[in-house]
């Protein structure tokens, strides 16, 4: 609605791996032009489903809170 805020969704799945992610960015978090992005991701891997002999699974979780500082003159 003209605010510049963005939201992203990312989903990917195969026989042996899956990824799920969501992120949100507010480009005008402060009056000075500092932006803020929040994100959360889940990544899972199962090599047995890829016909590999390994019997382990891997799950990774990531959360992020990132601030962007503008450089230059306005």
CSV table of C-alpha atoms in Angstrom, one decimal:
chain,number,residue,atom,x,y,z
A,1,UNK,CA,0.0,0.0,0.0
A,2,UNK,CA,2.8,2.4,-0.8
A,3,UNK,CA,4.8,1.8,2.3
A,4,UNK,CA,7.8,0.1,0.6
A,5,UNK,CA,7.5,-2.9,3.1
A,6,UNK,CA,8.1,-6.3,1.5
A,7,UNK,CA,7.4,-9.8,2.6
A,8,UNK,CA,8.9,-12.9,0.9
A,9,UNK,CA,8.0,-16.6,1.1
A,10,UNK,CA,10.3,-19.3,-0.2
A,11,UNK,CA,9.5,-23.0,-0.3
A,12,UNK,CA,11.5,-25.8,-2.0
A,13,UNK,CA,11.1,-29.5,-1.6
A,14,UNK,CA,12.7,-32.6,-3.3
A,15,UNK,CA,13.1,-36.2,-2.4
A,16,UNK,CA,16.0,-35.6,-0.1
A,17,UNK,CA,16.0,-31.9,0.8
A,18,UNK,CA,13.5,-29.2,1.8
A,19,UNK,CA,13.7,-25.5,2.5
A,20,UNK,CA,11.1,-23.2,4.0
A,21,UNK,CA,11.7,-19.5,4.6
A,22,UNK,CA,9.9,-16.2,5.3
A,23,UNK,CA,11.3,-12.7,5.5
A,24,UNK,CA,10.0,-9.2,6.0
A,25,UNK,CA,11.7,-5.9,5.3
A,26,UNK,CA,10.7,-2.4,6.4
A,27,UNK,CA,13.0,0.0,4.4
A,28,UNK,CA,12.0,3.0,6.6
A,29,UNK,CA,12.3,1.5,10.1
A,30,UNK,CA,13.5,4.9,11.5
A,31,UNK,CA,13.1,8.4,10.4
A,32,UNK,CA,16.8,8.5,9.5
A,33,UNK,CA,16.4,5.9,6.8
A,34,UNK,CA,17.6,2.8,8.7
A,35,UNK,CA,16.0,-0.4,7.4
A,36,UNK,CA,15.2,-3.5,9.3
A,37,UNK,CA,14.8,-7.1,7.9
A,38,UNK,CA,13.5,-10.1,9.9
A,39,UNK,CA,13.8,-13.6,8.6
A,40,UNK,CA,13.4,-17.3,9.6
A,41,UNK,CA,14.5,-20.3,7.6
A,42,UNK,CA,14.3,-24.1,8.1
A,43,UNK,CA,16.5,-26.4,6.0
A,44,UNK,CA,16.3,-30.3,6.2
A,45,UNK,CA,18.4,-32.9,4.4
A,46,UNK,CA,18.0,-36.7,4.4
A,47,UNK,CA,20.7,-38.4,2.3
A,48,UNK,CA,19.0,-41.8,2.6
A,49,UNK,CA,16.2,-40.6,0.3
A,50,UNK,CA,18.9,-39.7,-2.3
A,51,UNK,CA,20.1,-43.3,-2.4
A,52,UNK,CA,23.2,-42.5,-0.4
A,53,UNK,CA,24.4,-45.0,2.3
A,54,UNK,CA,24.5,-42.5,5.1
A,55,UNK,CA,21.9,-42.9,7.7
A,56,UNK,CA,21.9,-39.4,9.2
A,57,UNK,CA,19.6,-36.5,8.7
A,58,UNK,CA,20.4,-32.8,9.0
A,59,UNK,CA,18.1,-30.0,10.1
A,60,UNK,CA,19.2,-26.3,10.3
A,61,UNK,CA,17.2,-23.4,11.7
A,62,UNK,CA,18.1,-19.8,11.1
A,63,UNK,CA,16.6,-16.5,12.5
A,64,UNK,CA,17.9,-13.1,11.5
A,65,UNK,CA,17.4,-9.5,12.4
A,66,UNK,CA,19.4,-7.2,10.1
A,67,UNK,CA,19.6,-3.4,10.1
A,68,UNK,CA,20.7,-1.5,7.0
A,69,UNK,CA,22.4,1.9,7.4
A,70,UNK,CA,22.3,4.3,4.4
A,71,UNK,CA,25.5,5.7,3.0
A,72,UNK,CA,25.9,8.9,1.0
A,73,UNK,CA,24.1,12.2,0.9
A,74,UNK,CA,20.4,12.8,0.5
